[in-house]
Amino acid sequence: MVKLFPPNTRTEFIDLVCAGMSIDRAARRVGAAGATGTAWWSQSGRMSINMGMHGGLVDPAPDVDIAGDRTLTAFDRGMIQMGRRSGLSYAEIGKSIGRNKSV
């Protein structure tokens, strides 16, 4: 049987992983199985994370002042995440942030 989660569960999960928690631990914190957390992370764009107990992003977003043409800012990453949650295509998201859909 499929387990239904409250509306903001995935958002809370993603925030926990980005803050440094491992996928398994963040999934348990929001009441999901580790495999569910892995699937959610994969669906949210597969940003590289540190594996193990500490987790967290391998490549945290730089300050806007430091970001170059190839670097995504925290704003860009947030827009991508919101776009994916809203069901937008990669091309639509890329256009909205002025980037190629391949980012």
XYZ file of C-alpha atoms in Angstrom:
103
model
C 0.000 0.000 0.000
C 1.228 3.502 -0.849
C 1.950 5.790 2.108
C 0.695 9.351 1.760
C 2.716 12.153 3.315
C 1.637 15.641 4.369
C 2.197 18.284 1.646
C 5.463 19.768 2.960
C 7.175 16.487 3.847
C 9.440 16.433 0.788
C 10.404 20.069 1.295
C 11.352 19.370 4.906
C 13.319 16.300 3.795
C 15.273 18.238 1.117
C 15.997 21.044 3.589
C 17.355 18.554 6.127
C 19.679 16.919 3.574
C 20.901 20.290 2.286
C 21.603 21.322 5.889
C 23.927 18.347 6.363
C 21.785 15.388 7.405
C 22.194 12.047 5.607
C 19.406 10.881 3.286
C 18.488 7.947 5.548
C 18.420 10.051 8.699
C 16.416 12.851 7.036
C 13.938 10.306 5.674
C 13.448 8.781 9.129
C 13.031 12.269 10.638
C 10.056 12.962 8.336
C 8.595 9.461 8.759
C 9.724 7.902 5.487
C 11.851 4.886 4.651
C 15.434 5.322 3.466
C 14.501 4.064 -0.010
C 11.773 6.712 -0.205
C 14.307 9.378 0.754
C 16.678 8.148 -1.947
C 13.873 8.342 -4.528
C 12.890 11.852 -3.398
C 16.506 13.030 -3.603
C 16.824 11.562 -7.090
C 13.621 13.273 -8.222
C 14.752 16.641 -6.837
C 17.714 16.974 -9.175
C 20.384 14.638 -7.781
C 22.708 17.262 -6.347
C 25.903 15.650 -5.105
C 25.949 15.022 -1.375
C 28.409 13.694 1.153
C 27.501 10.137 2.055
C 27.549 8.770 5.572
C 26.434 10.132 8.914
C 27.032 13.801 8.180
C 25.582 14.229 4.698
C 25.141 17.703 3.259
C 25.839 19.138 -0.158
C 29.261 18.466 -1.657
C 29.085 21.706 -3.616
C 27.075 24.246 -1.623
C 25.803 27.255 -3.557
C 28.249 30.158 -3.716
C 27.423 33.745 -2.874
C 25.909 35.653 -5.769
C 28.998 37.903 -5.881
C 31.276 34.897 -6.448
C 29.086 32.918 -8.872
C 30.361 32.628 -12.422
C 28.684 31.690 -15.693
C 28.874 27.961 -14.948
C 28.006 28.126 -11.250
C 24.467 27.940 -9.920
C 23.579 30.369 -7.154
C 21.313 29.496 -4.247
C 18.564 31.421 -6.066
C 19.074 29.331 -9.232
C 18.981 26.108 -7.231
C 15.827 27.188 -5.437
C 14.125 28.060 -8.708
C 15.079 24.685 -10.177
C 13.704 22.879 -7.142
C 10.448 24.856 -7.200
C 10.114 24.314 -10.933
C 10.534 20.548 -10.601
C 7.971 20.449 -7.779
C 5.569 22.406 -9.976
C 5.976 19.949 -12.843
C 7.840 22.310 -15.183
C 10.132 20.842 -17.814
C 13.880 21.388 -17.663
C 13.578 23.665 -20.712
C 10.943 25.827 -18.994
C 13.022 26.079 -15.821
C 16.175 26.923 -17.768
C 14.360 29.676 -19.644
C 12.981 31.160 -16.409
C 16.464 31.491 -14.867
C 18.261 32.408 -18.080
C 20.191 29.132 -18.324
C 20.375 26.200 -20.692
C 18.047 23.312 -19.877
C 21.083 21.086 -19.297
C 21.918 22.784 -15.984
